[in-house]
Amino acid sequence: MSSYQGVKEGAKQVVRLLEKFPDERFKYLVSFKKSQLERFRRIAGLPVASEGGAANSTAQITSINEIKDIVNRTSGPLGLQKDMLKKMQAAIPHDQFTEASMKAQIVSLTDLVNNKYKNYYDVGDKLYKPAGNPEYYQRILDDITGQKKENVFAGLRTVFWGK
């Protein structure tokens, strides 16, 4: 198997692992899972899904690959000076994977998906439920997930009396 085929097959395995990866609890402008899926689908030669879930072939949004293409194939796109063009080409990230680096990616993602380090470095109840305020972390999680909201008076009571 050639190096290119090995990288392509490794990228397909990484995509399968990333699809098992849980979604982020908090919505950010950029999602780790979505950005890495897009990156490795492109390397694997798979269709890249857009925001709506459809393939990106019909989307009219300019992608980073199209920008890279414009910068790389022309000597002076859009009237840019040559020194500015060289700075842009130097700033564009280049994905250069080898079979060994893809295997390392796969091993790392497998460990993360299987919670290897969470299980290996298990934290006891002393940290999760401190003696001074055993409900502290559960209150925070309930507030984040929206299960139980504290009003202003309950929050003040918690601050002053710790209950």
Short mmCIF file of N, CA and C in Angstrom, two decimals:
data_model
loop_
_atom_site.label_atom_id
_atom_site.label_comp_id
_atom_site.label_asym_id
_atom_site.label_seq_id
_atom_site.Cartn_x
_atom_site.Cartn_y
_atom_site.Cartn_z
N MET A 1 0.85 -1.17 0.00
CA MET A 1 0.00 0.00 0.00
C MET A 1 0.90 1.24 0.00
N SER A 2 0.56 2.15 -0.88
CA SER A 2 1.37 3.36 -0.96
C SER A 2 1.12 4.25 0.25
N SER A 3 1.99 5.20 0.43
CA SER A 3 1.88 6.11 1.57
C SER A 3 0.58 6.92 1.48
N TYR A 4 0.23 7.33 0.27
CA TYR A 4 -1.00 8.12 0.08
C TYR A 4 -2.23 7.31 0.47
N GLN A 5 -2.27 6.02 0.04
CA GLN A 5 -3.40 5.17 0.38
C GLN A 5 -3.47 4.91 1.88
N GLY A 6 -2.32 4.75 2.52
CA GLY A 6 -2.29 4.55 3.97
C GLY A 6 -2.83 5.75 4.71
N VAL A 7 -2.47 6.94 4.25
CA VAL A 7 -2.96 8.17 4.88
C VAL A 7 -4.47 8.30 4.65
N LYS A 8 -4.91 7.95 3.45
CA LYS A 8 -6.34 8.05 3.13
C LYS A 8 -7.16 7.08 3.98
N GLU A 9 -6.68 5.84 4.12
CA GLU A 9 -7.38 4.86 4.96
C GLU A 9 -7.35 5.28 6.43
N GLY A 10 -6.22 5.82 6.87
CA GLY A 10 -6.13 6.32 8.25
C GLY A 10 -7.10 7.45 8.49
N ALA A 11 -7.25 8.34 7.51
CA ALA A 11 -8.19 9.46 7.64
C ALA A 11 -9.63 8.94 7.73
N LYS A 12 -9.93 7.87 7.00
CA LYS A 12 -11.28 7.28 7.09
C LYS A 12 -11.53 6.73 8.49
N GLN A 13 -10.51 6.10 9.09
CA GLN A 13 -10.65 5.59 10.45
C GLN A 13 -10.83 6.74 11.44
N VAL A 14 -10.09 7.83 11.24
CA VAL A 14 -10.22 9.00 12.11
C VAL A 14 -11.63 9.58 12.00
N VAL A 15 -12.18 9.62 10.79
CA VAL A 15 -13.55 10.12 10.61
C VAL A 15 -14.54 9.25 11.36
N ARG A 16 -14.37 7.93 11.27
CA ARG A 16 -15.28 7.04 12.01
C ARG A 16 -15.19 7.26 13.52
N LEU A 17 -13.98 7.47 14.02
CA LEU A 17 -13.81 7.73 15.45
C LEU A 17 -14.40 9.09 15.84
N LEU A 18 -14.20 10.08 15.01
CA LEU A 18 -14.73 11.42 15.32
C LEU A 18 -16.25 11.44 15.31
N GLU A 19 -16.87 10.59 14.50
CA GLU A 19 -18.33 10.52 14.49
C GLU A 19 -18.86 9.94 15.79
N LYS A 20 -18.06 9.12 16.48
CA LYS A 20 -18.45 8.59 17.79
C LYS A 20 -18.22 9.60 18.90
N PHE A 21 -17.40 10.61 18.62
CA PHE A 21 -17.05 11.63 19.61
C PHE A 21 -18.30 12.38 20.02
N PRO A 22 -18.50 12.65 21.31
CA PRO A 22 -19.72 13.37 21.73
C PRO A 22 -19.68 14.83 21.29
N ASP A 23 -20.87 15.40 21.10
CA ASP A 23 -20.96 16.82 20.77
C ASP A 23 -20.61 17.65 22.00
N GLU A 24 -20.17 18.88 21.76
CA GLU A 24 -19.85 19.76 22.87
C GLU A 24 -21.13 20.16 23.60
N ARG A 25 -21.04 20.30 24.90
CA ARG A 25 -22.20 20.73 25.68
C ARG A 25 -22.51 22.19 25.44
N PHE A 26 -21.47 22.98 25.21
CA PHE A 26 -21.64 24.40 24.98
C PHE A 26 -21.41 24.67 23.50
N LYS A 27 -22.27 25.48 22.92
CA LYS A 27 -22.14 25.81 21.50
C LYS A 27 -21.20 26.99 21.35
N TYR A 28 -20.13 26.78 20.59
CA TYR A 28 -19.15 27.82 20.31
C TYR A 28 -19.27 28.21 18.85
N LEU A 29 -18.48 29.19 18.45
CA LEU A 29 -18.46 29.57 17.04
C LEU A 29 -17.90 28.44 16.18
N VAL A 30 -16.88 27.75 16.71
CA VAL A 30 -16.26 26.65 15.99
C VAL A 30 -16.30 25.41 16.87
N SER A 31 -16.78 24.33 16.32
CA SER A 31 -16.85 23.07 17.04
C SER A 31 -15.62 22.23 16.70
N PHE A 32 -14.98 21.67 17.72
CA PHE A 32 -13.82 20.80 17.49
C PHE A 32 -14.21 19.63 16.61
N LYS A 33 -15.29 18.98 16.95
CA LYS A 33 -15.72 17.79 16.22
C LYS A 33 -16.00 18.12 14.75
N LYS A 34 -16.76 19.19 14.51
CA LYS A 34 -17.11 19.53 13.13
C LYS A 34 -15.90 19.96 12.32
N SER A 35 -15.01 20.74 12.92
CA SER A 35 -13.84 21.20 12.17
C SER A 35 -12.91 20.05 11.83
N GLN A 36 -12.73 19.11 12.77
CA GLN A 36 -11.85 17.97 12.50
C GLN A 36 -12.50 16.99 11.52
N LEU A 37 -13.83 16.83 11.59
CA LEU A 37 -14.50 15.99 10.62
C LEU A 37 -14.34 16.54 9.22
N GLU A 38 -14.49 17.85 9.08
CA GLU A 38 -14.32 18.48 7.78
C GLU A 38 -12.90 18.28 7.26
N ARG A 39 -11.94 18.48 8.14
CA ARG A 39 -10.53 18.35 7.77
C ARG A 39 -10.18 16.94 7.31
N PHE A 40 -10.58 15.92 8.08
CA PHE A 40 -10.20 14.55 7.76
C PHE A 40 -11.08 13.94 6.67
N ARG A 41 -12.30 14.42 6.50
CA ARG A 41 -13.10 13.96 5.36
C ARG A 41 -12.47 14.41 4.05
N ARG A 42 -11.95 15.60 4.06
CA ARG A 42 -11.28 16.11 2.86
C ARG A 42 -10.05 15.27 2.54
N ILE A 43 -9.29 14.89 3.56
CA ILE A 43 -8.09 14.07 3.35
C ILE A 43 -8.48 12.67 2.87
N ALA A 44 -9.59 12.13 3.43
CA ALA A 44 -10.03 10.78 3.08
C ALA A 44 -10.73 10.73 1.72
N GLY A 45 -11.07 11.88 1.17
CA GLY A 45 -11.77 11.91 -0.10
C GLY A 45 -13.26 11.69 0.05
N LEU A 46 -13.78 11.88 1.25
CA LEU A 46 -15.22 11.74 1.51
C LEU A 46 -15.91 13.09 1.32
N PRO A 47 -17.21 13.08 1.04
CA PRO A 47 -17.92 14.36 0.90
C PRO A 47 -17.96 15.10 2.23
N VAL A 48 -17.73 16.40 2.17
CA VAL A 48 -17.72 17.24 3.36
C VAL A 48 -19.12 17.76 3.59
N ALA A 49 -19.66 17.51 4.80
CA ALA A 49 -21.02 17.94 5.13
C ALA A 49 -20.99 19.39 5.55
N SER A 50 -22.03 20.13 5.17
CA SER A 50 -22.15 21.54 5.56
C SER A 50 -22.96 21.63 6.83
N GLU A 51 -23.31 22.85 7.24
CA GLU A 51 -24.06 23.08 8.48
C GLU A 51 -25.38 22.33 8.51
N GLY A 52 -26.09 22.33 7.40
CA GLY A 52 -27.39 21.67 7.34
C GLY A 52 -27.31 20.16 7.30
N GLY A 53 -26.12 19.62 7.07
CA GLY A 53 -25.95 18.19 7.01
C GLY A 53 -25.84 17.69 5.59
N ALA A 54 -26.15 18.52 4.58
CA ALA A 54 -26.05 18.10 3.20
C ALA A 54 -24.61 18.20 2.73
N ALA A 55 -24.32 17.54 1.63
CA ALA A 55 -22.96 17.61 1.09
C ALA A 55 -22.65 19.02 0.65
N ASN A 56 -21.39 19.41 0.76
CA ASN A 56 -20.96 20.77 0.51
C ASN A 56 -20.83 21.09 -0.97
N SER A 57 -21.17 20.16 -1.87
CA SER A 57 -20.96 20.38 -3.29
C SER A 57 -21.86 21.49 -3.83
N THR A 58 -23.04 21.69 -3.27
CA THR A 58 -23.95 22.71 -3.78
C THR A 58 -23.88 24.01 -3.00
N ALA A 59 -23.14 24.03 -1.93
CA ALA A 59 -23.08 25.23 -1.10
C ALA A 59 -22.31 26.34 -1.82
N GLN A 60 -22.70 27.58 -1.57
CA GLN A 60 -22.09 28.73 -2.20
C GLN A 60 -21.10 29.43 -1.28
N ILE A 61 -20.75 28.82 -0.17
CA ILE A 61 -19.85 29.42 0.79
C ILE A 61 -18.41 29.18 0.35
N THR A 62 -17.60 30.21 0.42
CA THR A 62 -16.19 30.06 0.06
C THR A 62 -15.47 29.32 1.17
N SER A 63 -14.84 28.22 0.80
CA SER A 63 -14.15 27.41 1.81
C SER A 63 -12.68 27.78 1.85
N ILE A 64 -12.00 27.29 2.86
CA ILE A 64 -10.57 27.54 3.00
C ILE A 64 -9.80 26.91 1.85
N ASN A 65 -10.29 25.78 1.34
CA ASN A 65 -9.62 25.15 0.20
C ASN A 65 -9.69 26.01 -1.05
N GLU A 66 -10.82 26.66 -1.27
CA GLU A 66 -10.93 27.54 -2.43
C GLU A 66 -9.99 28.73 -2.30
N ILE A 67 -9.86 29.25 -1.10
CA ILE A 67 -8.93 30.37 -0.87
C ILE A 67 -7.50 29.91 -1.08
N LYS A 68 -7.16 28.72 -0.57
CA LYS A 68 -5.82 28.17 -0.78
C LYS A 68 -5.56 28.00 -2.27
N ASP A 69 -6.57 27.52 -2.99
CA ASP A 69 -6.45 27.30 -4.42
C ASP A 69 -6.14 28.61 -5.15
N ILE A 70 -6.86 29.67 -4.81
CA ILE A 70 -6.66 30.96 -5.45
C ILE A 70 -5.25 31.47 -5.18
N VAL A 71 -4.82 31.37 -3.93
CA VAL A 71 -3.50 31.87 -3.56
C VAL A 71 -2.40 31.07 -4.23
N ASN A 72 -2.55 29.75 -4.30
CA ASN A 72 -1.49 28.90 -4.83
C ASN A 72 -1.37 28.90 -6.35
N ARG A 73 -2.47 29.08 -7.08
CA ARG A 73 -2.38 28.94 -8.53
C ARG A 73 -2.14 30.23 -9.29
N THR A 74 -2.22 31.37 -8.63
CA THR A 74 -1.98 32.62 -9.33
C THR A 74 -0.77 33.32 -8.75
N SER A 75 -0.14 34.10 -9.60
CA SER A 75 1.06 34.80 -9.13
C SER A 75 0.70 36.06 -8.36
N GLY A 76 -0.43 36.66 -8.62
CA GLY A 76 -0.82 37.87 -7.91
C GLY A 76 -2.33 38.02 -7.89
N PRO A 77 -3.06 37.20 -7.12
CA PRO A 77 -4.52 37.28 -7.16
C PRO A 77 -5.03 38.57 -6.53
N LEU A 78 -6.06 39.08 -7.14
CA LEU A 78 -6.78 40.23 -6.61
C LEU A 78 -5.87 41.45 -6.39
N GLY A 79 -4.83 41.55 -7.17
CA GLY A 79 -3.96 42.72 -7.09
C GLY A 79 -3.07 42.75 -5.87
N LEU A 80 -2.78 41.62 -5.26
CA LEU A 80 -1.92 41.59 -4.08
C LEU A 80 -0.46 41.76 -4.49
N GLN A 81 0.29 42.40 -3.66
CA GLN A 81 1.71 42.53 -3.91
C GLN A 81 2.40 41.20 -3.64
N LYS A 82 3.55 40.98 -4.25
CA LYS A 82 4.22 39.69 -4.14
C LYS A 82 4.66 39.37 -2.72
N ASP A 83 5.11 40.37 -1.96
CA ASP A 83 5.53 40.08 -0.58
C ASP A 83 4.32 39.72 0.29
N MET A 84 3.18 40.35 0.03
CA MET A 84 1.96 40.00 0.77
C MET A 84 1.49 38.60 0.39
N LEU A 85 1.63 38.25 -0.88
CA LEU A 85 1.25 36.92 -1.34
C LEU A 85 2.13 35.86 -0.67
N LYS A 86 3.43 36.12 -0.55
CA LYS A 86 4.32 35.16 0.11
C LYS A 86 3.97 35.00 1.58
N LYS A 87 3.59 36.11 2.24
CA LYS A 87 3.18 36.03 3.65
C LYS A 87 1.91 35.19 3.79
N MET A 88 0.97 35.37 2.85
CA MET A 88 -0.27 34.59 2.90
C MET A 88 0.01 33.11 2.68
N GLN A 89 0.88 32.79 1.72
CA GLN A 89 1.21 31.39 1.46
C GLN A 89 1.92 30.75 2.65
N ALA A 90 2.72 31.52 3.34
CA ALA A 90 3.41 30.99 4.53
C ALA A 90 2.44 30.78 5.69
N ALA A 91 1.38 31.57 5.73
CA ALA A 91 0.43 31.47 6.84
C ALA A 91 -0.61 30.37 6.64
N ILE A 92 -0.79 29.90 5.42
CA ILE A 92 -1.79 28.87 5.15
C ILE A 92 -1.30 27.54 5.72
N PRO A 93 -2.13 26.89 6.55
CA PRO A 93 -1.70 25.60 7.11
C PRO A 93 -1.70 24.52 6.03
N HIS A 94 -0.69 23.69 6.04
CA HIS A 94 -0.59 22.59 5.08
C HIS A 94 -0.68 21.29 5.85
N ASP A 95 -1.62 20.44 5.44
CA ASP A 95 -1.77 19.14 6.08
C ASP A 95 -0.83 18.15 5.40
N GLN A 96 0.22 17.78 6.09
CA GLN A 96 1.16 16.81 5.56
C GLN A 96 1.22 15.65 6.55
N PHE A 97 0.45 14.62 6.26
CA PHE A 97 0.39 13.48 7.16
C PHE A 97 1.19 12.32 6.57
N THR A 98 1.72 11.52 7.46
CA THR A 98 2.35 10.26 7.08
C THR A 98 1.52 9.14 7.70
N GLU A 99 1.85 7.91 7.31
CA GLU A 99 1.11 6.78 7.89
C GLU A 99 1.33 6.71 9.40
N ALA A 100 2.55 7.02 9.84
CA ALA A 100 2.85 6.97 11.28
C ALA A 100 2.07 8.04 12.03
N SER A 101 1.96 9.25 11.46
CA SER A 101 1.23 10.30 12.16
C SER A 101 -0.27 9.99 12.18
N MET A 102 -0.79 9.36 11.12
CA MET A 102 -2.21 8.97 11.11
C MET A 102 -2.48 7.89 12.16
N LYS A 103 -1.53 6.95 12.31
CA LYS A 103 -1.70 5.91 13.33
C LYS A 103 -1.70 6.53 14.73
N ALA A 104 -0.85 7.53 14.93
CA ALA A 104 -0.82 8.21 16.22
C ALA A 104 -2.14 8.95 16.46
N GLN A 105 -2.71 9.56 15.42
CA GLN A 105 -4.01 10.23 15.54
C GLN A 105 -5.08 9.22 15.94
N ILE A 106 -5.06 8.06 15.29
CA ILE A 106 -6.07 7.03 15.55
C ILE A 106 -5.96 6.52 16.98
N VAL A 107 -4.74 6.26 17.44
CA VAL A 107 -4.54 5.77 18.82
C VAL A 107 -5.03 6.82 19.82
N SER A 108 -4.71 8.08 19.59
CA SER A 108 -5.12 9.15 20.51
C SER A 108 -6.63 9.29 20.56
N LEU A 109 -7.27 9.29 19.39
CA LEU A 109 -8.74 9.41 19.37
C LEU A 109 -9.42 8.20 19.99
N THR A 110 -8.86 7.01 19.77
CA THR A 110 -9.43 5.81 20.39
C THR A 110 -9.36 5.92 21.91
N ASP A 111 -8.23 6.39 22.42
CA ASP A 111 -8.11 6.58 23.87
C ASP A 111 -9.13 7.58 24.39
N LEU A 112 -9.35 8.67 23.66
CA LEU A 112 -10.32 9.68 24.10
C LEU A 112 -11.75 9.15 24.05
N VAL A 113 -12.10 8.44 22.97
CA VAL A 113 -13.45 7.91 22.84
C VAL A 113 -13.74 6.87 23.92
N ASN A 114 -12.73 6.07 24.27
CA ASN A 114 -12.91 5.02 25.28
C ASN A 114 -12.72 5.51 26.71
N ASN A 115 -12.50 6.82 26.91
CA ASN A 115 -12.29 7.40 28.24
C ASN A 115 -11.14 6.73 28.99
N LYS A 116 -10.06 6.43 28.30
CA LYS A 116 -8.94 5.73 28.91
C LYS A 116 -8.38 6.51 30.10
N TYR A 117 -8.16 7.80 29.92
CA TYR A 117 -7.51 8.58 30.98
C TYR A 117 -8.47 8.90 32.11
N LYS A 118 -9.75 9.04 31.82
CA LYS A 118 -10.72 9.25 32.89
C LYS A 118 -10.77 8.02 33.80
N ASN A 119 -10.71 6.86 33.20
CA ASN A 119 -10.74 5.63 33.99
C ASN A 119 -9.40 5.37 34.68
N TYR A 120 -8.31 5.71 34.02
CA TYR A 120 -6.98 5.46 34.59
C TYR A 120 -6.71 6.36 35.78
N TYR A 121 -7.07 7.63 35.66
CA TYR A 121 -6.86 8.59 36.75
C TYR A 121 -8.19 8.86 37.44
N ASP A 122 -8.80 7.82 37.96
CA ASP A 122 -10.11 7.95 38.59
C ASP A 122 -10.01 8.83 39.83
N VAL A 123 -10.94 9.77 39.91
CA VAL A 123 -10.98 10.70 41.03
C VAL A 123 -12.07 10.23 42.00
N GLY A 124 -11.75 10.19 43.27
CA GLY A 124 -12.69 9.69 44.26
C GLY A 124 -13.74 10.71 44.66
N ASP A 125 -14.59 10.30 45.58
CA ASP A 125 -15.67 11.16 46.06
C ASP A 125 -15.17 12.36 46.86
N LYS A 126 -13.95 12.30 47.37
CA LYS A 126 -13.42 13.43 48.12
C LYS A 126 -13.37 14.69 47.26
N LEU A 127 -13.08 14.53 45.98
CA LEU A 127 -13.00 15.68 45.09
C LEU A 127 -14.37 16.05 44.55
N TYR A 128 -15.17 15.06 44.20
CA TYR A 128 -16.50 15.34 43.64
C TYR A 128 -17.47 15.88 44.68
N LYS A 129 -17.34 15.43 45.91
CA LYS A 129 -18.25 15.87 46.98
C LYS A 129 -17.43 16.28 48.19
N PRO A 130 -16.88 17.50 48.15
CA PRO A 130 -16.06 17.94 49.29
C PRO A 130 -16.89 18.03 50.57
N ALA A 131 -16.24 17.80 51.69
CA ALA A 131 -16.94 17.76 52.98
C ALA A 131 -17.60 19.09 53.32
N GLY A 132 -17.00 20.20 52.93
CA GLY A 132 -17.55 21.52 53.26
C GLY A 132 -18.83 21.85 52.51
N ASN A 133 -18.97 21.38 51.26
CA ASN A 133 -20.15 21.69 50.46
C ASN A 133 -20.37 20.54 49.46
N PRO A 134 -20.96 19.45 49.90
CA PRO A 134 -21.06 18.26 49.04
C PRO A 134 -21.94 18.44 47.80
N GLU A 135 -22.84 19.40 47.80
CA GLU A 135 -23.74 19.61 46.67
C GLU A 135 -23.19 20.62 45.66
N TYR A 136 -22.00 21.13 45.84
CA TYR A 136 -21.46 22.23 45.04
C TYR A 136 -21.44 21.91 43.54
N TYR A 137 -20.79 20.81 43.15
CA TYR A 137 -20.65 20.49 41.73
C TYR A 137 -21.99 20.09 41.11
N GLN A 138 -22.83 19.42 41.88
CA GLN A 138 -24.13 19.03 41.36
C GLN A 138 -24.99 20.26 41.08
N ARG A 139 -24.90 21.28 41.94
CA ARG A 139 -25.62 22.54 41.70
C ARG A 139 -25.15 23.20 40.41
N ILE A 140 -23.83 23.20 40.20
CA ILE A 140 -23.28 23.82 38.99
C ILE A 140 -23.76 23.07 37.75
N LEU A 141 -23.69 21.73 37.78
CA LEU A 141 -24.15 20.94 36.64
C LEU A 141 -25.63 21.13 36.38
N ASP A 142 -26.44 21.17 37.44
CA ASP A 142 -27.88 21.39 37.27
C ASP A 142 -28.15 22.75 36.65
N ASP A 143 -27.39 23.76 37.06
CA ASP A 143 -27.57 25.10 36.52
C ASP A 143 -27.16 25.16 35.05
N ILE A 144 -26.09 24.48 34.69
CA ILE A 144 -25.62 24.47 33.30
C ILE A 144 -26.60 23.75 32.39
N THR A 145 -27.09 22.61 32.83
CA THR A 145 -28.01 21.83 32.00
C THR A 145 -29.43 22.38 32.04
N GLY A 146 -29.71 23.28 32.96
CA GLY A 146 -31.03 23.90 33.03
C GLY A 146 -32.04 23.08 33.80
N GLN A 147 -31.59 22.09 34.55
CA GLN A 147 -32.52 21.26 35.30
C GLN A 147 -33.12 22.01 36.50
N LYS A 148 -32.28 22.76 37.19
CA LYS A 148 -32.75 23.45 38.39
C LYS A 148 -32.10 24.82 38.42
N LYS A 149 -32.89 25.86 38.21
CA LYS A 149 -32.36 27.22 38.20
C LYS A 149 -32.51 27.83 39.59
N GLU A 150 -31.47 28.54 40.00
CA GLU A 150 -31.53 29.25 41.27
C GLU A 150 -31.97 30.68 41.00
N ASN A 151 -32.87 31.18 41.85
CA ASN A 151 -33.22 32.60 41.72
C ASN A 151 -32.21 33.42 42.52
N VAL A 152 -32.40 34.71 42.53
CA VAL A 152 -31.45 35.62 43.18
C VAL A 152 -31.35 35.34 44.68
N PHE A 153 -32.48 35.12 45.32
CA PHE A 153 -32.47 34.91 46.77
C PHE A 153 -31.81 33.59 47.16
N ALA A 154 -32.07 32.54 46.38
CA ALA A 154 -31.43 31.25 46.66
C ALA A 154 -29.93 31.36 46.43
N GLY A 155 -29.50 32.11 45.42
CA GLY A 155 -28.08 32.32 45.17
C GLY A 155 -27.42 33.07 46.30
N LEU A 156 -28.07 34.13 46.80
CA LEU A 156 -27.53 34.89 47.93
C LEU A 156 -27.44 34.03 49.19
N ARG A 157 -28.47 33.22 49.41
CA ARG A 157 -28.46 32.33 50.57
C ARG A 157 -27.27 31.37 50.48
N THR A 158 -27.01 30.85 49.27
CA THR A 158 -25.89 29.94 49.07
C THR A 158 -24.57 30.63 49.32
N VAL A 159 -24.47 31.87 48.87
CA VAL A 159 -23.21 32.61 49.04
C VAL A 159 -22.96 32.90 50.52
N PHE A 160 -23.97 33.35 51.23
CA PHE A 160 -23.77 33.75 52.61
C PHE A 160 -23.73 32.59 53.57
N TRP A 161 -24.60 31.58 53.40
CA TRP A 161 -24.67 30.49 54.36
C TRP A 161 -24.11 29.18 53.86
N GLY A 162 -23.78 29.10 52.57
CA GLY A 162 -23.18 27.89 52.01
C GLY A 162 -24.11 26.71 51.90
N LYS A 163 -25.40 26.95 51.81
CA LYS A 163 -26.37 25.84 51.69
C LYS A 163 -27.14 25.95 50.42
#
